PDB file of N, CA and C in Angstrom:
ATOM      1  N   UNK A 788     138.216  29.049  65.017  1.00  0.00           N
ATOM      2  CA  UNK A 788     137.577  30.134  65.733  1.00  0.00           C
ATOM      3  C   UNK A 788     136.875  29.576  66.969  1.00  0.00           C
ATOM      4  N   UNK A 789     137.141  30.466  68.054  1.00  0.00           N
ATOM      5  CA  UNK A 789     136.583  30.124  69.429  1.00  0.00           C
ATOM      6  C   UNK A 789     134.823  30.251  69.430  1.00  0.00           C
ATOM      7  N   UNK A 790     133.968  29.346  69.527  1.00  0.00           N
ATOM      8  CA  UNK A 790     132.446  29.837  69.680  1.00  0.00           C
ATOM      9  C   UNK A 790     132.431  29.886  71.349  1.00  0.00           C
ATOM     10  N   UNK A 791     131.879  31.172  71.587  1.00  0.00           N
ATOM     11  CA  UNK A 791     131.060  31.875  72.905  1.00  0.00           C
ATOM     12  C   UNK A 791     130.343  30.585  73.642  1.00  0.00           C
ATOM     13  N   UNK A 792     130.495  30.539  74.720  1.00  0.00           N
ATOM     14  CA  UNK A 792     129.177  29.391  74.829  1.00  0.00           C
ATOM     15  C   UNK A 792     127.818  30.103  74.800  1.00  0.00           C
ATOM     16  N   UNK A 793     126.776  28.984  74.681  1.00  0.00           N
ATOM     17  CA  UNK A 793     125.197  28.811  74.794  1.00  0.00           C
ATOM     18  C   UNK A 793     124.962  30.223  75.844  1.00  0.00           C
ATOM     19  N   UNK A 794     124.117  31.525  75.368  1.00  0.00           N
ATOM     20  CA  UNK A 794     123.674  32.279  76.099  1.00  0.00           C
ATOM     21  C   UNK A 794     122.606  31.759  76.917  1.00  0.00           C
ATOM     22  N   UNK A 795     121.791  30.057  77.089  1.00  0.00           N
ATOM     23  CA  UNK A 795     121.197  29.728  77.337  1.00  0.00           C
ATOM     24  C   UNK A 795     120.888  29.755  78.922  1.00  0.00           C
ATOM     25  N   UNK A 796     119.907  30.007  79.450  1.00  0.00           N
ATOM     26  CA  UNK A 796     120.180  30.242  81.028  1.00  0.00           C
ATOM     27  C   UNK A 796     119.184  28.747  81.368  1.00  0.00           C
ATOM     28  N   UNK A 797     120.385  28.588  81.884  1.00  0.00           N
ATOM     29  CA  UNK A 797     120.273  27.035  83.096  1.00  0.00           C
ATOM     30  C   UNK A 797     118.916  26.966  84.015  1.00  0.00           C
ATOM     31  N   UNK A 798     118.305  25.917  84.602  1.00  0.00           N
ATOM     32  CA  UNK A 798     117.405  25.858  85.369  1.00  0.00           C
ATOM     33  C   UNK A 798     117.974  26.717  86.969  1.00  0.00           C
ATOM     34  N   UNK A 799     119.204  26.234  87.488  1.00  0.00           N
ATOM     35  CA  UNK A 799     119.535  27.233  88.678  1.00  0.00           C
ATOM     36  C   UNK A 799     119.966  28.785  88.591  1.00  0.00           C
ATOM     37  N   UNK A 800     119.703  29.177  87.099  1.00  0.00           N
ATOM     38  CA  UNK A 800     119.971  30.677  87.267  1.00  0.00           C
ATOM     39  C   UNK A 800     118.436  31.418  86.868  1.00  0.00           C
ATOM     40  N   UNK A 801     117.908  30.779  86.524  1.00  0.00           N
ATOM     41  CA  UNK A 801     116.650  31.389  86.917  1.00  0.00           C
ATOM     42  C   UNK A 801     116.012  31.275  88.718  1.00  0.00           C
ATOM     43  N   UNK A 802     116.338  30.199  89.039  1.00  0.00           N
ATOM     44  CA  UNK A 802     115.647  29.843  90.126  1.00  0.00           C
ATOM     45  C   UNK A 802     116.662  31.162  91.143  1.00  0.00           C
ATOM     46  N   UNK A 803     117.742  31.067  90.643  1.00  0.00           N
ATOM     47  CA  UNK A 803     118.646  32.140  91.602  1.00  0.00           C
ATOM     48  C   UNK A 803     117.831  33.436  91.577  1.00  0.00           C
ATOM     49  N   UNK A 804     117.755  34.102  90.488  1.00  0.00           N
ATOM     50  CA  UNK A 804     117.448  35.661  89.597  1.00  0.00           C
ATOM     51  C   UNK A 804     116.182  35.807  90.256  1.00  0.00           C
ATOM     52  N   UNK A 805     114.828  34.838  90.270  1.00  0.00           N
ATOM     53  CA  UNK A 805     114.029  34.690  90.693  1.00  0.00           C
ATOM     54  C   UNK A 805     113.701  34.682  92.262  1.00  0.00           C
ATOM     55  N   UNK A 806     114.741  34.092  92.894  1.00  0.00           N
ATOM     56  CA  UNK A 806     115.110  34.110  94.346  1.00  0.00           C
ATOM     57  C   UNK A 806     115.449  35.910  94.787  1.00  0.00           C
ATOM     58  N   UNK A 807     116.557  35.962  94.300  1.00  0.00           N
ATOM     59  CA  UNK A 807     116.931  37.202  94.265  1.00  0.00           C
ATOM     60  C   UNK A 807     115.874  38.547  93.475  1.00  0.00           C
ATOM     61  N   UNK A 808     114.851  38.473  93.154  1.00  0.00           N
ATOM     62  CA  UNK A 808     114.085  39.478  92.337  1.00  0.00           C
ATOM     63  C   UNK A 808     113.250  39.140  94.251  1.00  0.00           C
ATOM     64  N   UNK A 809     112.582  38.045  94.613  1.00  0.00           N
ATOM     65  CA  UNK A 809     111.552  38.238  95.442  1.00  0.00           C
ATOM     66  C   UNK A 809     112.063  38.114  96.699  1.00  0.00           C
ATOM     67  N   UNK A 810     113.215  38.361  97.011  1.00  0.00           N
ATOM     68  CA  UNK A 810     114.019  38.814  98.270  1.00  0.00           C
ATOM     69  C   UNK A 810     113.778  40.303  98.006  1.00  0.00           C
ATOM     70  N   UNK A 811     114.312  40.646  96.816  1.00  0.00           N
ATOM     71  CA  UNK A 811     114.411  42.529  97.088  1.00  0.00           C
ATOM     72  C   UNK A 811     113.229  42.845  97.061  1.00  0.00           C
ATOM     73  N   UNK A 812     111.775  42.540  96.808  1.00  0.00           N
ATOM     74  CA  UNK A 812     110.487  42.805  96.518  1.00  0.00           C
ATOM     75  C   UNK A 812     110.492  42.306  98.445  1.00  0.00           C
ATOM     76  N   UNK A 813     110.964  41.594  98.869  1.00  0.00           N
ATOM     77  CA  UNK A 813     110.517  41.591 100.008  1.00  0.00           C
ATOM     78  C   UNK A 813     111.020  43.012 101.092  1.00  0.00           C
ATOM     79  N   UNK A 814     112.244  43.190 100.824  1.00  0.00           N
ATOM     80  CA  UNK A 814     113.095  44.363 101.269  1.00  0.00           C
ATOM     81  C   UNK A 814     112.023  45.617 101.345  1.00  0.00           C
ATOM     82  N   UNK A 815     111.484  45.724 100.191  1.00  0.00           N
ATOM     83  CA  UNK A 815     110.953  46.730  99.852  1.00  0.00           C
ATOM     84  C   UNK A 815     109.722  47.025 100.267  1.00  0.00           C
ATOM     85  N   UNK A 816     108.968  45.734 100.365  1.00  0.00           N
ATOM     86  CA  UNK A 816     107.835  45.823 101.450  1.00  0.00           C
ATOM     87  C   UNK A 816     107.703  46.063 102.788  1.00  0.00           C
ATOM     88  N   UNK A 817     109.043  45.702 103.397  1.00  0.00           N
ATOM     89  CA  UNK A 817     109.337  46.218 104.509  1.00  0.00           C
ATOM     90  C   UNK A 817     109.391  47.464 104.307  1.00  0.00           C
ATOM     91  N   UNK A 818     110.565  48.121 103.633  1.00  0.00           N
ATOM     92  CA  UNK A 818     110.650  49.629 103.825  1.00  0.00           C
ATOM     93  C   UNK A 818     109.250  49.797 103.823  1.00  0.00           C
ATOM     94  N   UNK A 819     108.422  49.702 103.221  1.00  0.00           N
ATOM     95  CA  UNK A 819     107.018  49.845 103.102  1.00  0.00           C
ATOM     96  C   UNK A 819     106.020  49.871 104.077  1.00  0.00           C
ATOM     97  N   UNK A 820     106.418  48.878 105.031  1.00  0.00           N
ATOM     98  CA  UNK A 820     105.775  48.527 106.152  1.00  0.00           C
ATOM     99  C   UNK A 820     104.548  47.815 105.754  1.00  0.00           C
ATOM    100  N   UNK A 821     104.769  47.111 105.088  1.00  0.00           N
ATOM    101  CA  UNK A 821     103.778  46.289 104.293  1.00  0.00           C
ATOM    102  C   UNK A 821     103.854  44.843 104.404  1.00  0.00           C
ATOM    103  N   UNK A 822     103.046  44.608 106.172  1.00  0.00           N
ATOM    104  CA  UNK A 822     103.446  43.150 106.681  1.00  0.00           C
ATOM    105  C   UNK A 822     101.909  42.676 106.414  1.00  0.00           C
ATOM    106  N   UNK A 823     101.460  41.037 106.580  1.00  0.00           N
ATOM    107  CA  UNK A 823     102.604  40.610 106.317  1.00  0.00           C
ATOM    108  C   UNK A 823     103.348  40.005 105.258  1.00  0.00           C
ATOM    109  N   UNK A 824     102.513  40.835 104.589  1.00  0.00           N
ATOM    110  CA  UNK A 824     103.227  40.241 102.985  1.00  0.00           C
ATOM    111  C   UNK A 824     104.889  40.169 102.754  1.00  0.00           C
ATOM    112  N   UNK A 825     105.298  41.211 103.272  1.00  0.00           N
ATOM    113  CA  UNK A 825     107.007  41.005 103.548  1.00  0.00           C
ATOM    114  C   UNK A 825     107.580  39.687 103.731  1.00  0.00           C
ATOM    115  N   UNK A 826     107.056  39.104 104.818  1.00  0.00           N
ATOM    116  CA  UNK A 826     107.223  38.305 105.485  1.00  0.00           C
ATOM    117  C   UNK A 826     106.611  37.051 104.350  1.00  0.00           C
ATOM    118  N   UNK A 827     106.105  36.770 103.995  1.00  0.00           N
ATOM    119  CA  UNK A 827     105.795  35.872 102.956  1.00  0.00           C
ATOM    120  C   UNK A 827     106.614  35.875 101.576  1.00  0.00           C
ATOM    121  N   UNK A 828     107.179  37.204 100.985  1.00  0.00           N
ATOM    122  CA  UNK A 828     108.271  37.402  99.851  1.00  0.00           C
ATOM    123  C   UNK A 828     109.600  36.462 100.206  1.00  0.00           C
ATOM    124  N   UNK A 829     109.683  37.523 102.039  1.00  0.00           N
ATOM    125  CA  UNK A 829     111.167  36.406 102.255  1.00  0.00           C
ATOM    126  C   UNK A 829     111.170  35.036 102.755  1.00  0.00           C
ATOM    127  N   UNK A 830     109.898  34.462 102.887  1.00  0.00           N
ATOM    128  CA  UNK A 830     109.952  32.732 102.941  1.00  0.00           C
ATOM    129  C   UNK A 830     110.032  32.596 101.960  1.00  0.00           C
ATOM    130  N   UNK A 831     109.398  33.191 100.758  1.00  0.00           N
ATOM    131  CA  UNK A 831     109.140  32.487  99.580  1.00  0.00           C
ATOM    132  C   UNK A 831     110.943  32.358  98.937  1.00  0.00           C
ATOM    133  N   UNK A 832     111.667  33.406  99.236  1.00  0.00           N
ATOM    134  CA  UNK A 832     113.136  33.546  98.765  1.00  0.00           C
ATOM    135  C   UNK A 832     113.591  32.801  99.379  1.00  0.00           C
ATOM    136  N   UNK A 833     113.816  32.424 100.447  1.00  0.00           N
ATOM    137  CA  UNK A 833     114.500  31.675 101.347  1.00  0.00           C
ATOM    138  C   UNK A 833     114.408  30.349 100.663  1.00  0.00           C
ATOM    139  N   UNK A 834     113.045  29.879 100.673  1.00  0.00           N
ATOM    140  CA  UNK A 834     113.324  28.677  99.951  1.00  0.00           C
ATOM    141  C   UNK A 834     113.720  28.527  98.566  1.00  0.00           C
ATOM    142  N   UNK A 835     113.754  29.771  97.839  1.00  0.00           N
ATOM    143  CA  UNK A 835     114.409  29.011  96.690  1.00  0.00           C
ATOM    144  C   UNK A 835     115.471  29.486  96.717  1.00  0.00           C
ATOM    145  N   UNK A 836     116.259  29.868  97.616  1.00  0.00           N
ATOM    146  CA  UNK A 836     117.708  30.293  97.899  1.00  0.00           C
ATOM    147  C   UNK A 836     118.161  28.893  98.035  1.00  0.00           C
ATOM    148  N   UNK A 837     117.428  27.898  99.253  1.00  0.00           N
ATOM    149  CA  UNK A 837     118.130  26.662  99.477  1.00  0.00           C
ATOM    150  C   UNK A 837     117.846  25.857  98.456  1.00  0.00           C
ATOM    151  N   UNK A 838     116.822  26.267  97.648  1.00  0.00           N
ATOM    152  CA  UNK A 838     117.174  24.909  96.391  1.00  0.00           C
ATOM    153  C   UNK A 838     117.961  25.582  95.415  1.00  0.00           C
ATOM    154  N   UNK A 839     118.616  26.384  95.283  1.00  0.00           N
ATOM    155  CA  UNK A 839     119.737  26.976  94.760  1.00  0.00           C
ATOM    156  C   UNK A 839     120.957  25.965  95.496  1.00  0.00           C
ATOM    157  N   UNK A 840     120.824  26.239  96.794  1.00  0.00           N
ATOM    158  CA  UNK A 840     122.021  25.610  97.510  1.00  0.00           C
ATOM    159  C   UNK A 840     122.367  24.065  97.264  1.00  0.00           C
ATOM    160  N   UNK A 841     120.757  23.820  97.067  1.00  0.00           N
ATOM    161  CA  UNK A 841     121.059  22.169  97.080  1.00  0.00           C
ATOM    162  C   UNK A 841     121.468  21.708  95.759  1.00  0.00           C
ATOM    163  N   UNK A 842     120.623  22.727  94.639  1.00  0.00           N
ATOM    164  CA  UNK A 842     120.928  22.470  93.082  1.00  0.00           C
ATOM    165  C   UNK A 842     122.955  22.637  93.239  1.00  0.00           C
ATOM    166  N   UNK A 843     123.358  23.551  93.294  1.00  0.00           N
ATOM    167  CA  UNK A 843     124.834  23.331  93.462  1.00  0.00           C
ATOM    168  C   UNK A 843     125.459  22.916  94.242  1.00  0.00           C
ATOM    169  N   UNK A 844     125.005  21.853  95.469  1.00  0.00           N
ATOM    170  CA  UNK A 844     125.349  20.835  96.187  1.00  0.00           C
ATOM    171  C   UNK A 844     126.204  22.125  97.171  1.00  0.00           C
ATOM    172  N   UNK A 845     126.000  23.387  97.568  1.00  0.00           N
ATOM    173  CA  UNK A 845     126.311  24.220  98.440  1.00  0.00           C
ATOM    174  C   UNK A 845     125.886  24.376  99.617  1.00  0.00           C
ATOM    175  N   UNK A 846     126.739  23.399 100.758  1.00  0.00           N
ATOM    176  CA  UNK A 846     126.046  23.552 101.935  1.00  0.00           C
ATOM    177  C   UNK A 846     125.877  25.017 102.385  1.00  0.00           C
ATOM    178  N   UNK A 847     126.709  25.783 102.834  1.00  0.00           N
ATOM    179  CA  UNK A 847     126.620  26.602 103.256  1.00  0.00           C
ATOM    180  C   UNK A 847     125.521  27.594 103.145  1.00  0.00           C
ATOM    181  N   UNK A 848     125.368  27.588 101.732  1.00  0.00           N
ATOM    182  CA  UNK A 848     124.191  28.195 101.390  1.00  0.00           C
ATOM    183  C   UNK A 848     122.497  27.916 101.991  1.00  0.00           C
ATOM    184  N   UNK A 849     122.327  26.302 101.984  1.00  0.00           N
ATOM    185  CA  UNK A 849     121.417  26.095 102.470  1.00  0.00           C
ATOM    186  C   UNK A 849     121.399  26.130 103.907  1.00  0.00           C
ATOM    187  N   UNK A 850     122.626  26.133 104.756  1.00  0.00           N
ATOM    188  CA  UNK A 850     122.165  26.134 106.113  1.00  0.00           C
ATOM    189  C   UNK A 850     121.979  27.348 106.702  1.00  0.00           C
ATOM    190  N   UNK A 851     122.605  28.603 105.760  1.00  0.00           N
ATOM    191  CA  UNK A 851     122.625  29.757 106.064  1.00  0.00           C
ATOM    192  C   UNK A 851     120.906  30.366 105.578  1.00  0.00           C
ATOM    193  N   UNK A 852     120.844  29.939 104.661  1.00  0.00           N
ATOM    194  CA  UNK A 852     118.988  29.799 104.158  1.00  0.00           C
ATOM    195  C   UNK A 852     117.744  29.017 105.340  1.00  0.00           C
ATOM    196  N   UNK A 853     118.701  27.908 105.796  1.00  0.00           N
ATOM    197  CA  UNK A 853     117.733  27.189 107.127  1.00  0.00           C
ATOM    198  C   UNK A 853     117.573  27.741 108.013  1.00  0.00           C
ATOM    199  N   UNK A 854     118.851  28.667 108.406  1.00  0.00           N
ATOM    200  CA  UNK A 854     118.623  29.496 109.825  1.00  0.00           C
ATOM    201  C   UNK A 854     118.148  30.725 109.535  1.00  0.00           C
ATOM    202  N   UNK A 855     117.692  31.293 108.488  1.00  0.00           N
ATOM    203  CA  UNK A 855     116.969  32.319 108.008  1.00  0.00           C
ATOM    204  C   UNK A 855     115.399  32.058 108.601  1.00  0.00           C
ATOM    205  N   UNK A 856     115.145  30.760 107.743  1.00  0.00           N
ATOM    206  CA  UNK A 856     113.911  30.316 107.402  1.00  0.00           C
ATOM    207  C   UNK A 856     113.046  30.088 109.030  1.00  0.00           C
ATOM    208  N   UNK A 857     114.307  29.609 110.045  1.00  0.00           N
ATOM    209  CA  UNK A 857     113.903  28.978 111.199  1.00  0.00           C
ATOM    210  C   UNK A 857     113.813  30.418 111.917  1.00  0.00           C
ATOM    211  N   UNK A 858     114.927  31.677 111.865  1.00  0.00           N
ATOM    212  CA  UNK A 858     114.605  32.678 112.190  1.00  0.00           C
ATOM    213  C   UNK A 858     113.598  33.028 112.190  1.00  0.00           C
ATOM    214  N   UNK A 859     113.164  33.427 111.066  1.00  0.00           N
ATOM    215  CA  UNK A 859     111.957  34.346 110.530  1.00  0.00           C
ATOM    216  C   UNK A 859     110.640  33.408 110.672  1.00  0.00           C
ATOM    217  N   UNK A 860     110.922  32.633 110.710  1.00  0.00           N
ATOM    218  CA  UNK A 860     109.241  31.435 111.387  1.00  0.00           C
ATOM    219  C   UNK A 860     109.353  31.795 113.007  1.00  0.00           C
ATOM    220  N   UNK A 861     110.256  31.245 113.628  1.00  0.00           N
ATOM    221  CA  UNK A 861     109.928  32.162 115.205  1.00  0.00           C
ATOM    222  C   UNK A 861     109.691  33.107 115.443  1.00  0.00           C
ATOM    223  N   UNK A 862     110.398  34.345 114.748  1.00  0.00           N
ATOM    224  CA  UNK A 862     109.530  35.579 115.117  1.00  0.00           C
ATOM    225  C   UNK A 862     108.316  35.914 114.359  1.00  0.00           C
ATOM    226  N   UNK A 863     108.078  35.394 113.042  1.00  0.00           N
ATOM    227  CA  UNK A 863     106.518  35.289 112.825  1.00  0.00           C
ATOM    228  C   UNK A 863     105.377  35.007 113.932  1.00  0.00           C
ATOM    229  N   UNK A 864     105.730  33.060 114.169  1.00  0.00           N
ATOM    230  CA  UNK A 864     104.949  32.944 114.731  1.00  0.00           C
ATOM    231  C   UNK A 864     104.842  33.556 116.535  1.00  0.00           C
ATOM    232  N   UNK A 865     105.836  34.188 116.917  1.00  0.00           N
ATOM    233  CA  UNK A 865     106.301  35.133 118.406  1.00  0.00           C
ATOM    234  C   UNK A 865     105.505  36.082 118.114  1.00  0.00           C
ATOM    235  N   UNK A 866     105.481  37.058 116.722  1.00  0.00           N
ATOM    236  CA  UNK A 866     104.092  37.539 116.528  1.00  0.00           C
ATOM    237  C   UNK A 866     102.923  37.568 116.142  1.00  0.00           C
ATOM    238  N   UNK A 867     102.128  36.444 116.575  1.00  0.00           N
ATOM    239  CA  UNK A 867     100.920  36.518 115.767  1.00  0.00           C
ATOM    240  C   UNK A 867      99.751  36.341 116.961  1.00  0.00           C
ATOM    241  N   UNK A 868     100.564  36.574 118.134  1.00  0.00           N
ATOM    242  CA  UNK A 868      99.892  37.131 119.204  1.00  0.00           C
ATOM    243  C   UNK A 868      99.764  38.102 119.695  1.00  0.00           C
ATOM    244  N   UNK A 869     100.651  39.181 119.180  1.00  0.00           N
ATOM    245  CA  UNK A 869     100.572  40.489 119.313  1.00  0.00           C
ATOM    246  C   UNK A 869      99.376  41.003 118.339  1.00  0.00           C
TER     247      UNK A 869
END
């Protein structure tokens, strides 16, 4: 008889689920207009998007996460003189 594997969840699928729970909590603060905490949800995702990327040795992921991260820090800091 075939056994199922281990329903056990791995260290990178939490860190993913977790990534992904405080990306959409960030989404939503926007709709919200609820800065700048928004803006702090999606750094906080961003980075554990790229240690997602790096945990599965996925470049793409992390550089697409770097130019997020580098995005959203320039126009942060572009506004914090307004």
């Amino acid at each position: 008889m075939i056994q199922p594997p281990e329903a056990k969840m791995r260290p990178v699928d939490f860190v993913k689920w977790l990534a992904t729970f405080i990306q959409l909590v960030g989404y939503g603060l926007t709709g919200l207009n609820y800065t700048p905490w928004n803006i702090y949800f999606f750094f906080a995702g961003i980075v554990l998007w790229f240690a997602v990327g790096a945990m599965w040795k996925d470049r793409a992921i992390m550089v697409v996460h770097l130019g997020a991260f580098v995005s959203l820090l320039i126009g942060y800091l572009g506004s914090a003189g307004t």
